[in-house]
Tab-separated table of C-alpha atoms in Angstrom:
chain	number	residue	atom	x	y	z
A	1	MET	CA	-86.849	12.304	36.432
A	2	ALA	CA	-87.116	10.044	39.452
A	3	THR	CA	-90.216	10.269	41.645
A	4	GLN	CA	-89.991	11.022	45.366
A	5	SER	CA	-90.524	7.365	46.272
A	6	GLU	CA	-87.977	6.130	43.699
A	7	LEU	CA	-85.382	8.624	44.914
A	8	TYR	CA	-86.045	7.673	48.531
A	9	ARG	CA	-85.656	3.948	47.838
A	10	GLU	CA	-82.476	4.506	45.853
A	11	ILE	CA	-80.805	6.573	48.561
A	12	LYS	CA	-81.937	4.129	51.253
A	13	LYS	CA	-80.335	1.284	49.301
A	14	MET	CA	-77.109	3.257	48.964
A	15	LEU	CA	-76.944	4.098	52.663
A	16	HIS	CA	-77.346	0.417	53.545
A	17	ASN	CA	-74.469	-0.539	51.229
A	18	ARG	CA	-71.548	-1.423	53.517
A	19	GLU	CA	-69.059	-0.778	50.742
A	20	ILE	CA	-69.809	2.964	50.763
A	21	SER	CA	-67.837	4.912	53.352
A	22	ASN	CA	-69.578	7.165	55.872
A	23	ALA	CA	-68.083	10.210	54.184
A	24	SER	CA	-69.505	9.103	50.845
A	25	ALA	CA	-72.885	8.355	52.459
A	26	SER	CA	-72.965	11.891	53.844
A	27	SER	CA	-72.121	13.182	50.376
A	28	ILE	CA	-75.006	11.181	48.909
A	29	VAL	CA	-77.500	12.762	51.295
A	30	SER	CA	-76.141	16.246	50.660
A	31	ARG	CA	-76.099	15.829	46.897
A	32	TYR	CA	-79.685	14.663	46.565
A	33	ALA	CA	-81.347	16.397	49.531
A	34	GLY	CA	-83.192	18.742	47.204
A	35	GLY	CA	-85.166	15.886	45.750
A	36	LEU	CA	-86.572	14.650	49.065
A	37	SER	CA	-89.400	15.891	51.235
A	38	ALA	CA	-88.574	17.188	54.729
A	39	ARG	CA	-89.952	14.014	56.334
A	40	ALA	CA	-88.005	11.692	54.067
A	41	LEU	CA	-84.851	13.743	54.471
A	42	LYS	CA	-85.151	13.496	58.271
A	43	LEU	CA	-85.327	9.715	57.999
A	44	ARG	CA	-82.277	9.712	55.696
A	45	PHE	CA	-80.264	11.577	58.308
A	46	LYS	CA	-81.457	9.034	60.880
A	47	HIS	CA	-79.909	6.289	58.762
A	48	LEU	CA	-76.740	8.347	58.367
A	49	ILE	CA	-76.445	8.797	62.140
A	50	HIS	CA	-76.914	5.025	62.484
A	51	ARG	CA	-73.972	4.527	60.121
A	52	LEU	CA	-71.806	6.927	62.100
A	53	LEU	CA	-72.632	5.191	65.393
A	54	HIS	CA	-71.863	1.796	63.877
A	55	SER	CA	-68.965	2.790	61.668
A	56	SER	CA	-67.205	-0.575	62.057
A	57	ARG	CA	-70.061	-2.162	60.100
A	58	PHE	CA	-69.666	0.297	57.244
A	59	PRO	CA	-65.936	0.426	56.430
A	60	ALA	CA	-64.593	2.763	53.778
A	61	VAL	CA	-63.443	1.292	50.497
A	62	ASN	CA	-62.050	2.626	47.239
A	63	PHE	CA	-65.246	4.501	46.404
A	64	ALA	CA	-65.354	7.033	43.588
A	65	ASP	CA	-67.135	10.274	44.476
A	66	GLY	CA	-69.732	9.520	41.853
A	67	ALA	CA	-69.461	8.974	38.148
A	68	ASP	CA	-70.038	12.687	37.481
A	69	THR	CA	-66.668	13.365	39.134
A	70	PHE	CA	-65.300	10.261	37.413
A	71	TYR	CA	-66.427	11.651	34.066
A	72	LYS	CA	-64.850	15.070	34.629
A	73	ASN	CA	-61.565	13.798	36.047
A	74	TYR	CA	-60.986	10.674	33.994
A	75	ALA	CA	-62.705	10.981	30.636
A	76	LYS	CA	-60.627	14.000	29.646
A	77	GLU	CA	-57.489	11.838	30.040
A	78	ILE	CA	-58.645	9.173	27.595
A	79	SER	CA	-56.365	9.025	24.586
A	80	SER	CA	-57.579	9.359	21.026
A	81	ASP	CA	-55.701	6.234	19.936
A	82	GLY	CA	-58.676	3.934	20.601
A	83	LYS	CA	-56.852	1.739	23.139
A	84	ASP	CA	-58.942	2.544	26.239
A	85	ILE	CA	-61.416	-0.186	27.190
A	86	LEU	CA	-64.032	0.082	29.940
A	87	LEU	CA	-64.897	-3.185	31.707
A	88	ILE	CA	-67.994	-3.010	33.935
A	89	SER	CA	-68.422	-5.597	36.694
A	90	HIS	CA	-71.260	-6.148	39.158
A	91	GLU	CA	-68.729	-6.902	41.908
A	92	MET	CA	-65.107	-7.779	42.628
A	93	THR	CA	-65.672	-10.810	44.830
A	94	LEU	CA	-63.636	-14.010	44.796
A	95	THR	CA	-66.021	-15.683	42.368
A	96	GLY	CA	-65.862	-16.855	38.767
A	97	ALA	CA	-67.199	-13.960	36.689
A	98	PRO	CA	-65.185	-11.149	38.361
A	99	ARG	CA	-62.071	-13.317	38.201
A	100	ALA	CA	-62.703	-13.992	34.502
A	101	LEU	CA	-63.016	-10.243	33.895
A	102	LEU	CA	-59.716	-9.654	35.676
A	103	SER	CA	-58.106	-12.279	33.413
A	104	LEU	CA	-59.548	-10.408	30.428
A	105	ALA	CA	-58.149	-7.107	31.714
A	106	VAL	CA	-54.686	-8.645	32.125
A	107	GLU	CA	-54.780	-10.081	28.613
A	108	LEU	CA	-55.977	-6.771	27.121
A	109	ARG	CA	-53.123	-4.929	28.789
A	110	GLN	CA	-50.632	-7.473	27.454
A	111	ALA	CA	-52.087	-6.798	23.997
A	112	GLY	CA	-51.177	-3.124	24.351
A	113	LEU	CA	-54.638	-1.850	25.342
A	114	ARG	CA	-55.570	0.164	28.455
A	115	PRO	CA	-58.337	-1.565	30.451
A	116	LEU	CA	-60.189	0.102	33.313
A	117	ILE	CA	-62.600	-1.862	35.514
A	118	VAL	CA	-65.546	-0.025	37.052
A	119	SER	CA	-67.289	-2.225	39.620
A	120	LEU	CA	-70.640	-1.614	41.285
A	121	ARG	CA	-69.380	-3.321	44.438
A	122	GLY	CA	-65.990	-4.080	45.932
A	123	GLY	CA	-64.742	-7.421	47.190
A	124	GLY	CA	-61.791	-9.652	47.928
A	125	LEU	CA	-60.526	-9.594	44.331
A	126	LEU	CA	-59.427	-5.939	44.616
A	127	PRO	CA	-55.967	-6.758	46.067
A	128	GLU	CA	-55.355	-9.235	43.241
A	129	ALA	CA	-56.324	-6.603	40.673
A	130	GLU	CA	-53.922	-4.126	42.268
A	131	ALA	CA	-51.133	-6.717	42.282
A	132	ALA	CA	-51.801	-7.362	38.574
A	133	GLY	CA	-51.553	-3.633	37.855
A	134	ILE	CA	-55.198	-3.289	36.797
A	135	GLU	CA	-56.990	-0.107	37.868
A	136	VAL	CA	-60.402	-0.640	39.472
A	137	LYS	CA	-62.860	2.080	40.422
A	138	VAL	CA	-65.625	0.970	42.808
A	139	ASP	CA	-68.719	3.072	42.144
A	140	PRO	CA	-72.099	1.779	43.358
A	141	LEU	CA	-73.731	4.860	41.819
A	142	PHE	CA	-72.448	4.276	38.296
A	143	PHE	CA	-75.815	3.392	36.763
A	144	SER	CA	-77.903	5.617	39.066
A	145	THR	CA	-80.102	8.265	37.462
A	146	PHE	CA	-81.260	10.427	40.383
A	147	SER	CA	-82.871	13.773	39.830
A	148	GLY	CA	-80.113	16.375	39.708
A	149	ARG	CA	-77.337	13.963	38.737
A	150	GLU	CA	-74.949	15.607	36.309
A	151	PHE	CA	-74.448	12.636	34.055
A	152	THR	CA	-75.862	9.423	32.743
A	153	ALA	CA	-73.854	6.219	32.574
A	154	GLY	CA	-74.280	6.436	28.831
A	155	LYS	CA	-72.296	9.666	28.737
A	156	VAL	CA	-69.345	8.012	30.476
A	157	ILE	CA	-69.545	4.819	28.414
A	158	ALA	CA	-69.674	6.815	25.169
A	159	THR	CA	-66.273	8.294	26.035
A	160	PHE	CA	-64.600	4.896	25.619
A	161	PRO	CA	-63.928	3.280	22.240
A	162	THR	CA	-65.007	-0.101	23.664
A	163	THR	CA	-67.082	-1.122	26.692
A	164	VAL	CA	-67.646	-4.637	28.049
A	165	TYR	CA	-70.674	-5.423	30.241
A	166	ASN	CA	-69.766	-8.442	32.376
A	167	THR	CA	-72.606	-10.782	33.496
A	168	LEU	CA	-76.372	-10.460	33.224
A	169	ASP	CA	-76.514	-8.148	36.262
A	170	VAL	CA	-74.605	-5.531	34.274
A	171	ILE	CA	-75.961	-6.268	30.793
A	172	VAL	CA	-79.543	-5.549	31.851
A	173	LYS	CA	-78.396	-2.099	33.036
A	174	ALA	CA	-76.913	-1.204	29.646
A	175	PRO	CA	-78.137	2.348	28.866
A	176	ARG	CA	-78.897	3.976	25.564
A	177	LEU	CA	-75.851	5.941	24.463
A	178	PRO	CA	-75.965	9.586	23.351
A	179	GLU	CA	-76.846	10.129	19.717
A	180	GLY	CA	-73.809	9.830	17.510
A	181	ALA	CA	-71.787	7.737	19.986
A	182	SER	CA	-69.361	5.384	18.261
A	183	THR	CA	-68.593	3.203	21.279
A	184	ARG	CA	-68.436	-0.516	20.574
A	185	THR	CA	-70.500	-2.302	23.241
A	186	ILE	CA	-69.973	-5.957	24.156
A	187	GLY	CA	-71.824	-8.218	26.571
A	188	TRP	CA	-70.127	-11.212	28.225
A	189	ILE	CA	-72.553	-13.777	29.669
A	190	HIS	CA	-71.393	-16.227	32.348
A	191	GLU	CA	-74.745	-17.522	33.600
A	192	ALA	CA	-76.784	-20.622	32.910
A	193	VAL	CA	-80.503	-21.037	33.715
A	194	GLN	CA	-80.313	-19.967	37.348
A	195	GLY	CA	-78.744	-16.633	36.460
A	196	TYR	CA	-81.830	-15.581	34.525
A	197	GLU	CA	-83.998	-16.395	37.519
A	198	LYS	CA	-81.886	-14.394	39.977
A	199	ALA	CA	-80.704	-11.324	38.036
A	200	GLU	CA	-82.457	-8.118	39.062
A	201	GLY	CA	-84.118	-6.445	36.068
A	202	ILE	CA	-83.838	-9.547	33.880
A	203	GLU	CA	-87.127	-8.627	32.187
A	204	ARG	CA	-85.066	-6.021	30.319
A	205	PHE	CA	-82.614	-8.613	28.952
A	206	ASP	CA	-84.072	-8.782	25.448
A	207	GLU	CA	-84.079	-4.982	25.123
A	208	ALA	CA	-80.567	-4.646	26.556
A	209	VAL	CA	-79.116	-7.278	24.235
A	210	ARG	CA	-80.499	-5.418	21.226
A	211	LEU	CA	-78.619	-2.295	22.363
A	212	LEU	CA	-75.281	-4.129	22.334
A	213	ASP	CA	-73.113	-4.506	19.273
A	214	GLU	CA	-71.859	-7.972	20.186
A	215	VAL	CA	-72.653	-10.624	22.794
A	216	TYR	CA	-70.443	-13.512	23.890
A	217	ALA	CA	-70.922	-16.346	26.370
A	218	VAL	CA	-68.364	-18.444	28.235
A	219	SER	CA	-69.571	-21.763	26.812
A	220	GLY	CA	-71.838	-23.330	24.239
A	221	LEU	CA	-74.344	-24.100	27.004
A	222	ALA	CA	-74.466	-20.467	28.132
A	223	ALA	CA	-74.766	-19.303	24.511
A	224	GLU	CA	-77.697	-21.619	23.808
A	225	ILE	CA	-79.561	-20.410	26.877
A	226	ALA	CA	-78.885	-16.748	26.034
A	227	ALA	CA	-80.022	-17.151	22.423
A	228	GLU	CA	-83.263	-18.727	23.597
A	229	ARG	CA	-83.866	-15.951	26.155
A	230	CYS	CA	-83.435	-13.162	23.605
A	231	ASN	CA	-85.567	-14.993	21.046
A	232	GLY	CA	-82.701	-15.222	18.581
A	233	ALA	CA	-82.332	-11.435	18.375
A	234	LYS	CA	-78.570	-11.742	18.618
A	235	ASN	CA	-75.946	-14.196	17.460
A	236	ILE	CA	-74.117	-15.266	20.617
A	237	GLY	CA	-70.398	-15.896	20.156
A	238	ILE	CA	-68.081	-17.820	22.492
A	239	LEU	CA	-65.411	-16.196	24.666
A	240	PRO	CA	-64.313	-18.909	27.108
A	241	ILE	CA	-62.799	-18.075	30.448
A	242	CYS	CA	-59.115	-18.455	31.166
A	243	ILE	CA	-57.243	-19.792	34.163
A	244	LEU	CA	-54.094	-17.743	34.574
A	245	PRO	CA	-51.036	-19.937	35.207
A	246	ALA	CA	-50.735	-20.877	38.877
A	247	GLU	CA	-47.437	-21.518	40.612
A	248	CYS	CA	-48.653	-24.888	41.809
A	249	ALA	CA	-50.135	-25.947	38.441
A	250	SER	CA	-47.066	-27.923	37.459
A	251	ARG	CA	-47.019	-29.871	40.703
A	252	THR	CA	-49.494	-32.516	39.617
A	253	ASN	CA	-50.222	-35.965	40.935
A	254	PRO	CA	-47.507	-38.602	40.554
A	255	GLN	CA	-48.480	-40.691	37.549
A	256	GLY	CA	-50.475	-43.767	38.453
A	257	SER	CA	-51.094	-42.938	42.112
A	258	LEU	CA	-52.931	-40.424	44.293
A	259	GLY	CA	-50.631	-41.203	47.183
A	260	VAL	CA	-53.450	-41.712	49.726
A	261	ALA	CA	-52.009	-44.729	51.515
A	262	GLY	CA	-52.274	-44.338	55.272
A	263	ARG	CA	-54.496	-41.251	55.204
A	264	ARG	CA	-57.964	-40.121	54.210
A	265	MET	CA	-58.653	-39.308	50.560
A	266	ARG	CA	-59.203	-35.562	50.276
A	267	PHE	CA	-62.185	-34.321	48.275
A	268	LEU	CA	-62.478	-30.573	47.586
A	269	VAL	CA	-65.711	-28.681	46.859
A	270	ALA	CA	-64.963	-25.052	45.905
A	271	GLY	CA	-67.745	-22.475	45.686
A	272	SER	CA	-70.504	-21.032	47.813
A	273	ILE	CA	-72.116	-23.506	50.203
A	274	SER	CA	-75.564	-23.545	48.670
A	275	HIS	CA	-78.205	-25.706	47.046
A	276	TRP	CA	-77.376	-24.578	43.498
A	277	LYS	CA	-73.746	-25.524	43.985
A	278	GLY	CA	-74.966	-28.996	44.974
A	279	CYS	CA	-73.537	-28.906	48.492
A	280	ASP	CA	-76.696	-30.401	49.966
A	281	ILE	CA	-76.364	-33.252	47.452
A	282	VAL	CA	-72.821	-33.883	48.690
A	283	ASP	CA	-74.188	-33.854	52.243
A	284	ILE	CA	-76.677	-36.619	51.396
A	285	ALA	CA	-74.090	-38.563	49.379
A	286	ILE	CA	-71.725	-38.598	52.352
A	287	SER	CA	-74.511	-40.022	54.529
A	288	MET	CA	-75.154	-42.753	51.950
A	289	LEU	CA	-71.582	-44.020	52.098
A	290	PRO	CA	-70.940	-46.945	54.462
A	291	LYS	CA	-69.082	-46.001	57.633
A	292	SER	CA	-66.020	-47.912	56.472
A	293	LEU	CA	-65.725	-45.564	53.480
A	294	ARG	CA	-66.583	-42.399	55.445
A	295	ASN	CA	-63.629	-43.222	57.692
A	296	ARG	CA	-61.378	-43.103	54.630
A	297	ILE	CA	-62.370	-39.662	53.259
A	298	ARG	CA	-62.238	-35.994	54.186
A	299	VAL	CA	-64.444	-33.508	52.310
A	300	GLU	CA	-63.347	-29.874	52.349
A	301	PHE	CA	-65.740	-27.077	51.407
A	302	ALA	CA	-63.971	-23.868	50.369
A	303	GLY	CA	-66.521	-21.125	49.844
A	304	ALA	CA	-68.822	-18.584	51.395
A	305	PRO	CA	-71.442	-20.167	53.743
A	306	THR	CA	-74.447	-18.641	51.959
A	307	GLU	CA	-77.163	-21.085	53.102
A	308	SER	CA	-77.140	-21.738	56.851
A	309	ASN	CA	-79.280	-24.888	56.713
A	310	VAL	CA	-76.809	-26.568	54.362
A	311	VAL	CA	-73.876	-25.394	56.482
A	312	GLU	CA	-75.339	-26.778	59.707
A	313	SER	CA	-76.165	-30.110	58.121
A	314	LEU	CA	-72.602	-30.456	56.848
A	315	LYS	CA	-71.170	-29.579	60.262
A	316	ALA	CA	-73.168	-32.443	61.787
A	317	HIS	CA	-70.839	-34.943	60.078
A	318	GLY	CA	-67.998	-33.872	62.379
A	319	SER	CA	-64.706	-32.131	61.710
A	320	GLU	CA	-62.827	-35.340	60.858
A	321	LEU	CA	-65.097	-35.949	57.887
A	322	VAL	CA	-66.168	-32.434	56.788
A	323	VAL	CA	-64.097	-29.237	56.922
A	324	LEU	CA	-65.530	-25.783	56.160
A	325	THR	CA	-62.732	-23.350	55.351
A	326	GLY	CA	-64.800	-20.361	54.215
A	327	GLN	CA	-64.019	-18.225	51.187
A	328	MET	CA	-60.342	-17.563	50.521
A	329	PRO	CA	-58.039	-15.685	48.119
A	330	HIS	CA	-57.178	-17.435	44.895
A	331	ASP	CA	-53.612	-18.364	45.827
A	332	GLU	CA	-54.827	-20.049	49.025
A	333	LEU	CA	-57.562	-21.902	47.162
A	334	ALA	CA	-55.023	-23.073	44.584
A	335	GLU	CA	-52.854	-24.450	47.377
A	336	HIS	CA	-55.822	-26.289	48.921
A	337	MET	CA	-56.619	-27.697	45.492
A	338	ARG	CA	-53.042	-28.860	45.047
A	339	LYS	CA	-53.269	-30.788	48.334
A	340	SER	CA	-56.599	-32.389	47.416
A	341	ASP	CA	-56.947	-35.774	45.713
A	342	VAL	CA	-60.274	-35.300	43.914
A	343	VAL	CA	-62.209	-32.131	43.050
A	344	LEU	CA	-66.008	-32.290	43.230
A	345	CYS	CA	-68.227	-29.956	41.210
A	346	PRO	CA	-71.780	-31.123	42.016
A	347	SER	CA	-73.520	-27.976	40.644
A	348	LEU	CA	-77.140	-28.166	39.568
A	349	ASP	CA	-76.670	-25.363	37.038
A	350	GLU	CA	-73.317	-23.940	35.895
A	351	SER	CA	-72.424	-22.464	32.526
A	352	LEU	CA	-68.844	-23.793	32.540
A	353	SER	CA	-66.919	-24.280	35.848
A	354	MET	CA	-63.718	-22.426	36.524
A	355	VAL	CA	-63.077	-24.786	39.448
A	356	CYS	CA	-63.040	-27.843	37.180
A	357	ILE	CA	-60.803	-26.129	34.638
A	358	GLU	CA	-58.307	-25.186	37.315
A	359	ALA	CA	-58.400	-28.721	38.725
A	360	MET	CA	-57.692	-30.105	35.253
A	361	GLN	CA	-54.832	-27.634	34.871
A	362	MET	CA	-53.276	-29.225	37.959
A	363	GLY	CA	-53.998	-32.760	36.809
A	364	LYS	CA	-56.573	-33.367	39.543
A	365	PRO	CA	-59.327	-35.907	38.810
A	366	VAL	CA	-62.755	-34.253	38.582
A	367	ILE	CA	-66.229	-35.493	39.476
A	368	THR	CA	-68.879	-33.181	38.052
A	369	THR	CA	-72.490	-33.212	36.853
A	370	ASP	CA	-74.166	-33.181	33.467
A	371	ALA	CA	-75.580	-29.724	34.306
A	372	THR	CA	-72.201	-28.017	33.981
A	373	GLY	CA	-70.811	-26.637	30.735
A	374	ILE	CA	-67.457	-28.313	31.330
A	375	SER	CA	-69.076	-31.745	31.053
A	376	SER	CA	-69.541	-31.191	27.302
A	377	PHE	CA	-65.739	-31.157	26.955
A	378	MET	CA	-65.325	-34.394	28.937
A	379	ARG	CA	-65.642	-38.098	28.195
A	380	ASN	CA	-67.205	-39.869	31.147
A	381	MET	CA	-64.807	-42.271	32.905
A	382	ARG	CA	-61.992	-41.205	30.549
A	383	ASP	CA	-61.305	-37.528	31.406
A	384	GLY	CA	-63.241	-37.504	34.666
A	385	ILE	CA	-66.531	-38.728	36.118
A	386	ILE	CA	-69.878	-37.196	35.099
A	387	VAL	CA	-72.974	-37.910	37.221
A	388	ASN	CA	-76.609	-36.896	36.911
A	389	ALA	CA	-77.186	-33.495	38.503
A	390	GLY	CA	-79.090	-33.732	41.772
A	391	SER	CA	-78.518	-37.465	42.220
A	392	ALA	CA	-76.947	-38.101	45.629
A	393	LYS	CA	-76.912	-41.819	44.845
A	394	ALA	CA	-74.846	-41.299	41.678
A	395	LEU	CA	-72.481	-38.931	43.480
A	396	ALA	CA	-72.004	-41.380	46.365
A	397	GLU	CA	-71.181	-44.137	43.871
A	398	ALA	CA	-68.613	-41.884	42.140
A	399	MET	CA	-67.010	-41.083	45.498
A	400	ARG	CA	-66.897	-44.811	46.313
A	401	LEU	CA	-65.179	-45.532	43.000
A	402	ALA	CA	-62.626	-42.826	43.747
A	403	VAL	CA	-61.792	-44.206	47.202
A	404	GLU	CA	-61.528	-47.810	46.039
A	405	ASN	CA	-59.631	-47.054	42.811
A	406	PRO	CA	-57.015	-44.348	43.516
A	407	ASP	CA	-54.748	-45.451	40.666
A	408	ALA	CA	-57.580	-45.245	38.130
A	409	MET	CA	-58.545	-41.793	39.474
A	410	ALA	CA	-54.980	-40.591	39.018
A	411	GLU	CA	-55.186	-41.676	35.372
A	412	LEU	CA	-58.424	-39.692	34.989
A	413	GLY	CA	-56.536	-36.676	36.295
A	414	ILE	CA	-53.825	-37.113	33.685
A	415	GLU	CA	-56.386	-37.413	30.881
A	416	GLY	CA	-58.378	-34.496	32.301
A	417	LYS	CA	-55.333	-32.255	32.019
A	418	ASN	CA	-55.495	-32.809	28.262
A	419	VAL	CA	-58.974	-31.218	28.295
A	420	TYR	CA	-57.392	-28.100	29.789
A	421	LEU	CA	-54.455	-28.149	27.371
A	422	SER	CA	-56.770	-28.528	24.364
A	423	ASN	CA	-59.268	-25.815	25.269
A	424	PHE	CA	-58.477	-23.480	28.157
A	425	THR	CA	-54.824	-22.456	28.198
A	426	PRO	CA	-53.769	-18.785	28.223
A	427	GLY	CA	-52.829	-19.308	24.574
A	428	HIS	CA	-56.402	-20.254	23.651
A	429	PHE	CA	-57.731	-17.289	25.620
A	430	ARG	CA	-55.189	-14.917	24.061
A	431	GLU	CA	-56.185	-15.998	20.563
A	432	ALA	CA	-59.910	-15.512	21.322
A	433	VAL	CA	-59.391	-12.126	23.018
A	434	ARG	CA	-57.209	-10.703	20.278
A	435	LYS	CA	-59.611	-11.891	17.593
A	436	ILE	CA	-62.374	-9.886	19.297
A	437	PHE	CA	-60.552	-6.845	20.656
A	438	VAL	CA	-57.410	-6.295	18.593
A	439	LYS	CA	-58.390	-5.092	15.165
């Protein structure tokens, strides 16, 4: 049973969650009021009044009334044929891991199974899930265990024949299931080193992994890191991510030319504008290029501006040289990628790189670092360019080579597409998914 202070902190966190509607926030206070002291309850209502006065900051989303209601209303509809699969996501943002889970859901449905995604937070991927016909329930309270709650997450999970925990943030929350539960539990790890440093509750990783029946990672790099972190307690398999076919994927570069004559060469960096994504390294690399070369390039950053100091430094280069587009839906990003000449992935720590895979799918030349999982599939200067992670000098040199050798870069793009065709097509993903999930 939660203590007064634990209950107070949990409710406070929920009321500050902008993805919970005001009506749901009021329901939270009402549901758990019995577990709070009069003083704490008064402060809770103060926060609720604040929400009501500033309702535009706390918009309603598709929020389940709580997993107790979810359990009563949904679990009874689950068929006995074993085809229902629960996929649990930490969020539905326009980022790699949620998008990979959506790809998995689509593939499972095509295999004749019935996937349901339960996400702890909403996000921009929800419209894409709806368009794909995948049901998503947003429930920030799914793993909560307040005093008086009518369920545990384990009770809901045990209703499904199979449950997938997506990312470390969800895996470390994996509960013990009721005695006698026959649910098959699977963890899918997307993170490299940084993920273990950032995930809340990561100290429980070893314990959580032991509770799961199977664990997979998106790349050999991610699997090696996971195996080391759990002290070899689990064999980590590989379930690579998939890039669903894009309309613009077939419109690749003309063979032998990037077609940059008379205009600036367009470099694209896709992902959050942050240190770990290497955006500050790109910033320094741009400054290291001679002015004559800077006048021949345009670097576009498509991603959420998560670190203001990096954003401001990039803006200082001027809008002719650096463009910040912000985060965008996948179809818009794909169109920006199609119009780019070279895709940069300067990450300091990345388990694979969905951006690079999608670029290769389109035949775009890629410059990445040796700290990304995708680099293990590449041959430097044959399928793309690989530089030392964190080296602005090496990145600047790679950008110079690209500008001065557009024909050679176009050839790298053609060879890079073979990396995609040999490892990451929907066919490869389908084979891996059905081997794991279709018995």
